[in-house]
C-alpha cells in the first residue's frame, strides 16, 4: 500500500524527443558544436569519453498554466521550463525539456524577475498533490491545452535544429522520432534512485516514473535522455531489421539494408555511460528486466551473422563438400 | 561530484569573475543634440549632476557599512545612432567640464560597444537571453514573440481587424500589465528595427549598458567589455572606432562593474529607463555571473537586490 501523500513535494518532470540527425555524414565535434550553439554567449558542452556527446546551452520558456492532475483540481503554476539539445556521436539528436515543480509560497503570481532567478523552476499558486500531478502528467497522452506541456517545447527545438543549414537533410536510413515523458519524485530518505515503471503506450509515447534522491534536475534529465537514446536505438534497430527481411533470399538487398546500421548505429550502445552513481540503479533495474542490452546484443549478433554469412564467398560450401 | 575520477573541462561550464565596486555612478549620456549646444550645455549638465553625485557617494558609504566606498564613475557617448565630433576633440572637453564641476570621469564608454565590443555581439547575446514573461494560459505550446522585435510588460490588446477575414470581428479588449496593482501601466518596447540592417533601439542598448555595469555580461564564461587604458605615449584617436569600447581614464579608479548602479540623467530619459526596467525584468542573466555577485556581496556583508532591475537606481533632474 502506498503511504498517504505527505503534501507538497518537489516533482521533476520533462519530455525527451529523439531523432536521427538528417545528414549523410555523422557530424564531427566541431560541426556539432556549431549546430548546438543556441546561445552565442554560452558554452556548448563537449564530452568525448566514452563517446562523443555535445550538449547545447539551456534555453528557457516562460509558462503560466495549469498543472496536470488525474483526480484533483488543476492548480495554476508559473515559472520557466528549461530545454536543451543533445547530440550523440554526431548522429542522434535529442531535445529535452524539463522543469522542477517546487512547493510555492503564496497564491499570487510574483514579478517575472523572481521566476527568472530560478531557471527551470515552476511554482504552483495553489496546493497540489505531487502524486496526482505525476499521474496526470504521465496518463494523458496528448496533454490538454492550457496544461504544462514540456513536450511541445522540446518538439519546437527539435524542428528548429533539424532545419539547420549545416544539415544536408539526407538521413542514412529511415527512422521515426520517439517521445519519452518522465517524472521523478523524491526517493525515500537514504534510498537509491529507482524506476517505478517504463511504459510504451500504443501511440508510441514512452512514460517513465522515477524516484530519485535529491538530485539536480539536469542530472535526472540526462539520465532520461540516456534512457530515451537507448530506447530509440532499440526501436530503430528492430524496425530496420524487420524491414530488411533478414531471412529472405535476396542477399544484396539485405546487405544494403543492414549496411547503414553497421555504419551508423551499432557503436552507439553505451547505456549509463555518464549516469552518476546516485542514479545508476535505474539502469541496473532495466538491464535485469526487460534487459535492454540483452535484446540489443542479440539483434547485433543477428545482424553480424547475416552480414558474415552473406559476404562469405560461395566457394566455401563447395570446399566443405569436397 | 566526489565520485568523478575522469573529467573533461570542455564538458563543464565555467564563468570567470570580474572585480566589483559598490556603486557604478553614471554621470551622463551624450548625444549629438547635446553636443551641438556647445560646451555650455555640458557645463550646465555637470553642475546639475554634482550634488546628486555627492549624494550617491554618501549613499555608497552607508551601503559599504561605513568603510571606504568603492564608487566608479562612467560616461556614455553615442557613436551608434549618430557619429559626431571625435575622441581627440570631445574627450578633453568632457573631462575639462566635469573637472570644473568637481567631478571625475573614470570610464568612458561608446554606445556602439553595447551592440558590439571586441568582436563580441553583446546586444544579440542579450537578446538571446530574453525570456518573455508569459501571459496566463501559456503552456509552452506557443512560440515566443522574439521574432517581432517587441517586448512588453503584459498582455497586448488583440490587433484590430486580425480576424475579419474569417467573418468575425474581435472586440477590443484593453492591454494589461502583468502583476499590475489594480490598474495597468502597459508598455511595449521596440527592441530593434530592420531598415535595412538591424538597428538596436536606445532602450535595448541601455539595458546592455546596465548589465555591463552590474558585472553580469559574459561571453562563453569570459568577461566582456573590459576597460582598457591608452598607453602613455598614445594620443586620443581621430575616430570613435579607434577608441577602446570602454576606456579607462583614471588608473586608480574603483572597478567599472558594481553591485548597484546609479544614473543621473535629465528627465527626458525617464521613458527610456522605464523601458530598460521592462527589458531587465525579462533577461535570464548568466547564472555563473549572478552567483559570483551574490557570493561576493555576502562575503562583504552587502545587500544586493535579487532582481536585476532593482539594482539600478536613477536620479532624473529637471530639464531636457
CSV table of N, CA, C and O in Angstrom, one decimal, chain A residues 88-167:
chain,number,residue,atom,x,y,z
A,88,UNK,N,24.5,12.8,-29.9
A,88,UNK,CA,25.4,11.7,-29.5
A,88,UNK,C,26.1,11.2,-30.8
A,88,UNK,O,25.4,10.9,-31.8
A,89,UNK,N,27.4,11.1,-30.7
A,89,UNK,CA,28.2,10.6,-31.8
A,89,UNK,C,27.9,11.3,-33.1
A,89,UNK,O,28.0,10.7,-34.2
A,90,UNK,N,27.5,12.6,-33.1
A,90,UNK,CA,27.2,13.3,-34.3
A,90,UNK,C,26.1,12.7,-35.1
A,90,UNK,O,25.9,13.1,-36.3
A,91,UNK,N,25.2,11.9,-34.5
A,91,UNK,CA,24.3,11.1,-35.3
A,91,UNK,C,22.9,11.2,-34.7
A,91,UNK,O,21.9,11.3,-35.5
A,92,UNK,N,22.7,11.1,-33.4
A,92,UNK,CA,21.4,11.0,-32.8
A,92,UNK,C,21.1,12.3,-32.1
A,92,UNK,O,21.9,12.7,-31.2
A,93,UNK,N,20.0,13.0,-32.5
A,93,UNK,CA,19.7,14.3,-31.9
A,93,UNK,C,18.6,14.1,-30.9
A,93,UNK,O,17.6,13.4,-31.2
A,94,UNK,N,18.7,14.7,-29.7
A,94,UNK,CA,17.7,14.7,-28.7
A,94,UNK,C,17.4,16.1,-28.3
A,94,UNK,O,18.3,16.9,-28.1
A,95,UNK,N,16.2,16.4,-28.0
A,95,UNK,CA,15.9,17.7,-27.3
A,95,UNK,C,15.1,17.3,-26.1
A,95,UNK,O,14.3,16.4,-26.1
A,96,UNK,N,15.4,18.0,-25.0
A,96,UNK,CA,15.0,17.6,-23.7
A,96,UNK,C,14.5,18.8,-22.9
A,96,UNK,O,15.2,19.8,-22.7
A,97,UNK,N,13.2,18.9,-22.6
A,97,UNK,CA,12.6,20.0,-21.9
A,97,UNK,C,12.2,19.5,-20.5
A,97,UNK,O,11.6,18.4,-20.4
A,98,UNK,N,12.6,20.2,-19.5
A,98,UNK,CA,12.3,19.7,-18.1
A,98,UNK,C,12.1,20.9,-17.2
A,98,UNK,O,12.6,22.0,-17.4
A,99,UNK,N,11.5,20.6,-16.1
A,99,UNK,CA,11.2,21.6,-15.1
A,99,UNK,C,11.1,20.9,-13.7
A,99,UNK,O,10.9,19.7,-13.6
A,100,UNK,N,11.3,21.7,-12.7
A,100,UNK,CA,11.1,21.3,-11.3
A,100,UNK,C,10.0,22.0,-10.7
A,100,UNK,O,9.9,23.2,-10.7
A,101,UNK,N,9.0,21.2,-10.2
A,101,UNK,CA,7.8,21.9,-9.6
A,101,UNK,C,8.2,22.0,-8.1
A,101,UNK,O,8.4,21.0,-7.4
A,102,UNK,N,8.3,23.2,-7.6
A,102,UNK,CA,8.7,23.4,-6.2
A,102,UNK,C,7.5,23.9,-5.5
A,102,UNK,O,6.7,24.7,-6.0
A,103,UNK,N,7.3,23.4,-4.3
A,103,UNK,CA,6.2,24.0,-3.5
A,103,UNK,C,6.3,25.5,-3.4
A,103,UNK,O,7.3,26.0,-2.9
A,104,UNK,N,5.3,26.2,-3.9
A,104,UNK,CA,5.4,27.6,-3.9
A,104,UNK,C,4.9,28.3,-2.6
A,104,UNK,O,4.4,27.6,-1.8
A,105,UNK,N,5.2,29.5,-2.5
A,105,UNK,CA,4.7,30.3,-1.3
A,105,UNK,C,3.8,31.4,-1.9
A,105,UNK,O,4.2,32.1,-2.8
A,106,UNK,N,2.6,31.4,-1.3
A,106,UNK,CA,1.7,32.5,-1.8
A,106,UNK,C,0.8,32.0,-2.9
A,106,UNK,O,1.1,31.0,-3.6
A,107,UNK,N,-0.3,32.7,-3.1
A,107,UNK,CA,-1.2,32.3,-4.1
A,107,UNK,C,-1.3,33.3,-5.3
A,107,UNK,O,-2.1,33.2,-6.2
A,108,UNK,N,-0.4,34.3,-5.3
A,108,UNK,CA,-0.3,35.2,-6.4
A,108,UNK,C,0.9,35.1,-7.2
A,108,UNK,O,2.0,34.8,-6.7
A,109,UNK,N,0.8,35.4,-8.5
A,109,UNK,CA,2.0,35.4,-9.3
A,109,UNK,C,2.9,36.6,-8.9
A,109,UNK,O,2.5,37.7,-8.6
A,110,UNK,N,4.2,36.3,-8.8
A,110,UNK,CA,5.2,37.3,-8.4
A,110,UNK,C,5.7,38.0,-9.6
A,110,UNK,O,5.5,37.5,-10.8
A,111,UNK,N,6.5,39.1,-9.4
A,111,UNK,CA,7.1,39.7,-10.6
A,111,UNK,C,8.0,38.7,-11.3
A,111,UNK,O,8.6,37.8,-10.7
A,112,UNK,N,8.0,38.9,-12.7
A,112,UNK,CA,8.7,37.9,-13.5
A,112,UNK,C,10.1,37.6,-13.1
A,112,UNK,O,10.6,36.5,-13.2
A,113,UNK,N,10.8,38.7,-12.7
A,113,UNK,CA,12.2,38.6,-12.3
A,113,UNK,C,12.4,37.5,-11.2
A,113,UNK,O,13.4,36.8,-11.2
A,114,UNK,N,11.4,37.3,-10.4
A,114,UNK,CA,11.5,36.3,-9.3
A,114,UNK,C,11.7,34.9,-10.0
A,114,UNK,O,12.5,34.1,-9.5
A,115,UNK,N,10.9,34.6,-11.0
A,115,UNK,CA,11.0,33.3,-11.7
A,115,UNK,C,12.3,33.2,-12.5
A,115,UNK,O,12.8,32.1,-12.6
A,116,UNK,N,12.7,34.3,-13.1
A,116,UNK,CA,14.0,34.2,-13.9
A,116,UNK,C,15.2,33.9,-13.0
A,116,UNK,O,16.2,33.3,-13.5
A,117,UNK,N,15.1,34.2,-11.7
A,117,UNK,CA,16.2,33.9,-10.9
A,117,UNK,C,16.2,32.4,-10.4
A,117,UNK,O,17.1,32.0,-9.8
A,118,UNK,N,15.2,31.7,-10.8
A,118,UNK,CA,15.1,30.3,-10.5
A,118,UNK,C,14.8,29.5,-11.8
A,118,UNK,O,13.8,29.0,-12.0
A,119,UNK,N,15.8,29.5,-12.7
A,119,UNK,CA,15.6,29.0,-14.0
A,119,UNK,C,15.2,27.5,-14.0
A,119,UNK,O,15.9,26.7,-13.2
A,120,UNK,N,14.2,27.1,-14.7
A,120,UNK,CA,13.8,25.7,-14.7
A,120,UNK,C,12.8,25.4,-13.5
A,120,UNK,O,12.5,24.2,-13.4
A,121,UNK,N,12.5,26.3,-12.7
A,121,UNK,CA,11.6,26.0,-11.6
A,121,UNK,C,10.2,26.5,-11.9
A,121,UNK,O,10.0,27.6,-12.5
A,122,UNK,N,9.2,25.8,-11.5
A,122,UNK,CA,7.8,26.2,-11.7
A,122,UNK,C,7.1,26.2,-10.3
A,122,UNK,O,7.3,25.2,-9.6
A,123,UNK,N,6.5,27.3,-10.0
A,123,UNK,CA,5.9,27.4,-8.6
A,123,UNK,C,4.3,27.3,-8.7
A,123,UNK,O,3.8,28.2,-9.3
A,124,UNK,N,3.7,26.3,-8.2
A,124,UNK,CA,2.3,26.3,-8.2
A,124,UNK,C,1.7,27.4,-7.3
A,124,UNK,O,2.3,27.7,-6.3
A,125,UNK,N,0.6,27.9,-7.7
A,125,UNK,CA,0.0,29.0,-6.9
A,125,UNK,C,-1.1,28.5,-5.9
A,125,UNK,O,-1.8,29.2,-5.2
A,126,UNK,N,-1.3,27.2,-5.9
A,126,UNK,CA,-2.2,26.6,-5.0
A,126,UNK,C,-1.7,25.2,-4.6
A,126,UNK,O,-0.7,24.7,-5.2
A,127,UNK,N,-2.2,24.7,-3.5
A,127,UNK,CA,-1.8,23.4,-3.0
A,127,UNK,C,-2.0,22.3,-4.1
A,127,UNK,O,-3.0,22.3,-4.8
A,128,UNK,N,-1.0,21.4,-4.2
A,128,UNK,CA,-1.2,20.3,-5.1
A,128,UNK,C,-0.7,19.0,-4.5
A,128,UNK,O,0.2,19.1,-3.6
A,129,UNK,N,-1.2,17.9,-5.0
A,129,UNK,CA,-0.7,16.6,-4.6
A,129,UNK,C,0.3,16.1,-5.6
A,129,UNK,O,0.0,15.9,-6.8
A,130,UNK,N,1.6,16.0,-5.2
A,130,UNK,CA,2.6,15.6,-6.1
A,130,UNK,C,2.3,14.4,-6.9
A,130,UNK,O,2.4,14.3,-8.1
A,131,UNK,N,1.7,13.4,-6.2
A,131,UNK,CA,1.4,12.1,-6.8
A,131,UNK,C,0.4,12.3,-7.9
A,131,UNK,O,0.4,11.7,-9.0
A,132,UNK,N,-0.6,13.2,-7.6
A,132,UNK,CA,-1.7,13.4,-8.6
A,132,UNK,C,-1.1,14.1,-9.8
A,132,UNK,O,-1.5,13.8,-10.9
A,133,UNK,N,-0.2,15.0,-9.6
A,133,UNK,CA,0.4,15.7,-10.8
A,133,UNK,C,1.2,14.7,-11.6
A,133,UNK,O,1.0,14.7,-12.8
A,134,UNK,N,1.9,13.9,-11.0
A,134,UNK,CA,2.7,12.8,-11.7
A,134,UNK,C,1.8,11.9,-12.5
A,134,UNK,O,2.0,11.7,-13.7
A,135,UNK,N,0.7,11.5,-11.9
A,135,UNK,CA,-0.2,10.5,-12.6
A,135,UNK,C,-0.9,11.3,-13.7
A,135,UNK,O,-1.0,10.7,-14.8
A,136,UNK,N,-1.3,12.5,-13.5
A,136,UNK,CA,-1.9,13.3,-14.6
A,136,UNK,C,-1.0,13.5,-15.7
A,136,UNK,O,-1.4,13.5,-16.9
A,137,UNK,N,0.3,13.8,-15.4
A,137,UNK,CA,1.3,14.1,-16.4
A,137,UNK,C,1.6,12.9,-17.3
A,137,UNK,O,1.7,13.0,-18.5
A,138,UNK,N,1.7,11.7,-16.6
A,138,UNK,CA,2.0,10.5,-17.4
A,138,UNK,C,0.8,9.9,-18.1
A,138,UNK,O,1.0,9.1,-19.0
A,139,UNK,N,-0.4,10.2,-17.6
A,139,UNK,CA,-1.5,9.5,-18.1
A,139,UNK,C,-2.1,10.1,-19.4
A,139,UNK,O,-2.4,9.3,-20.3
A,140,UNK,N,-2.2,11.4,-19.5
A,140,UNK,CA,-2.9,12.0,-20.6
A,140,UNK,C,-2.0,12.1,-21.8
A,140,UNK,O,-1.1,13.0,-21.7
A,141,UNK,N,-2.1,11.3,-22.8
A,141,UNK,CA,-1.1,11.2,-23.9
A,141,UNK,C,-1.1,12.6,-24.6
A,141,UNK,O,0.0,13.2,-24.5
A,142,UNK,N,-2.1,13.1,-25.3
A,142,UNK,CA,-1.9,14.5,-25.6
A,142,UNK,C,-2.4,15.3,-24.4
A,142,UNK,O,-3.6,15.2,-24.0
A,143,UNK,N,-1.6,16.2,-23.9
A,143,UNK,CA,-2.0,17.0,-22.8
A,143,UNK,C,-3.0,18.0,-23.2
A,143,UNK,O,-2.8,18.6,-24.3
A,144,UNK,N,-4.0,18.2,-22.4
A,144,UNK,CA,-5.0,19.2,-22.8
A,144,UNK,C,-4.4,20.6,-22.9
A,144,UNK,O,-3.4,20.9,-22.2
A,145,UNK,N,-5.0,21.5,-23.7
A,145,UNK,CA,-4.5,22.8,-23.9
A,145,UNK,C,-4.5,23.6,-22.5
A,145,UNK,O,-5.4,23.3,-21.7
A,146,UNK,N,-3.6,24.5,-22.3
A,146,UNK,CA,-3.6,25.2,-21.1
A,146,UNK,C,-2.9,24.5,-19.9
A,146,UNK,O,-2.8,25.0,-18.8
A,147,UNK,N,-2.5,23.2,-20.2
A,147,UNK,CA,-1.8,22.4,-19.2
A,147,UNK,C,-0.3,22.3,-19.6
A,147,UNK,O,0.0,22.1,-20.8
A,148,UNK,N,0.6,22.4,-18.6
A,148,UNK,CA,2.0,22.4,-18.8
A,148,UNK,C,2.4,21.3,-19.8
A,148,UNK,O,2.1,20.2,-19.6
A,149,UNK,N,3.2,21.8,-20.8
A,149,UNK,CA,3.5,20.9,-21.9
A,149,UNK,C,4.9,21.0,-22.4
A,149,UNK,O,5.3,21.6,-23.4
A,150,UNK,N,5.9,20.3,-21.6
A,150,UNK,CA,7.3,20.4,-22.0
A,150,UNK,C,7.5,19.8,-23.3
A,150,UNK,O,8.5,20.2,-24.0
A,151,UNK,N,6.7,18.8,-23.7
A,151,UNK,CA,6.9,18.1,-24.9
A,151,UNK,C,6.9,19.0,-26.1
A,151,UNK,O,7.7,18.9,-27.1
A,152,UNK,N,5.9,20.0,-26.1
A,152,UNK,CA,5.8,20.9,-27.2
A,152,UNK,C,7.0,21.8,-27.3
A,152,UNK,O,7.5,22.2,-28.4
A,153,UNK,N,7.6,22.1,-26.2
A,153,UNK,CA,8.8,22.9,-26.2
A,153,UNK,C,10.0,22.1,-26.8
A,153,UNK,O,10.8,22.6,-27.6
A,154,UNK,N,10.1,20.9,-26.4
A,154,UNK,CA,11.2,20.0,-26.9
A,154,UNK,C,11.0,19.8,-28.4
A,154,UNK,O,11.9,19.9,-29.2
A,155,UNK,N,9.7,19.6,-28.8
A,155,UNK,CA,9.4,19.4,-30.3
A,155,UNK,C,9.8,20.6,-31.1
A,155,UNK,O,10.4,20.5,-32.2
A,156,UNK,N,9.5,21.8,-30.6
A,156,UNK,CA,9.8,23.0,-31.3
A,156,UNK,C,11.3,23.2,-31.5
A,156,UNK,O,11.8,23.5,-32.6
A,157,UNK,N,12.1,22.9,-30.5
A,157,UNK,CA,13.6,23.0,-30.6
A,157,UNK,C,14.1,21.9,-31.6
A,157,UNK,O,15.0,22.1,-32.4
A,158,UNK,N,13.5,20.7,-31.5
A,158,UNK,CA,14.0,19.6,-32.4
A,158,UNK,C,13.8,20.1,-33.9
A,158,UNK,O,14.7,19.9,-34.7
A,159,UNK,N,12.6,20.6,-34.2
A,159,UNK,CA,12.3,21.1,-35.5
A,159,UNK,C,13.3,22.1,-35.9
A,159,UNK,O,13.8,22.1,-37.1
A,160,UNK,N,13.6,23.0,-35.0
A,160,UNK,CA,14.5,24.2,-35.3
A,160,UNK,C,15.9,23.6,-35.6
A,160,UNK,O,16.5,24.0,-36.6
A,161,UNK,N,16.4,22.7,-34.8
A,161,UNK,CA,17.7,22.2,-35.0
A,161,UNK,C,17.8,21.4,-36.3
A,161,UNK,O,18.7,21.5,-37.1
A,162,UNK,N,16.8,20.6,-36.6
A,162,UNK,CA,16.8,19.7,-37.8
A,162,UNK,C,16.7,20.5,-39.1
A,162,UNK,O,17.1,20.0,-40.1
A,163,UNK,N,16.2,21.8,-39.0
A,163,UNK,CA,16.2,22.6,-40.2
A,163,UNK,C,17.5,23.3,-40.4
A,163,UNK,O,17.6,24.1,-41.4
A,164,UNK,N,18.5,23.2,-39.5
A,164,UNK,CA,19.7,24.0,-39.6
A,164,UNK,C,20.4,23.8,-40.9
A,164,UNK,O,20.4,22.7,-41.5
A,165,UNK,N,21.0,24.9,-41.4
A,165,UNK,CA,21.6,24.8,-42.8
A,165,UNK,C,22.9,23.9,-42.8
A,165,UNK,O,23.3,23.6,-43.9
A,166,UNK,N,23.4,23.6,-41.6
A,166,UNK,CA,24.6,22.7,-41.6
A,166,UNK,C,24.2,21.3,-42.1
A,166,UNK,O,25.1,20.5,-42.4
A,167,UNK,N,22.9,21.0,-42.1
A,167,UNK,CA,22.5,19.6,-42.3
A,167,UNK,C,22.1,19.4,-43.8
A,167,UNK,O,21.3,20.3,-44.3
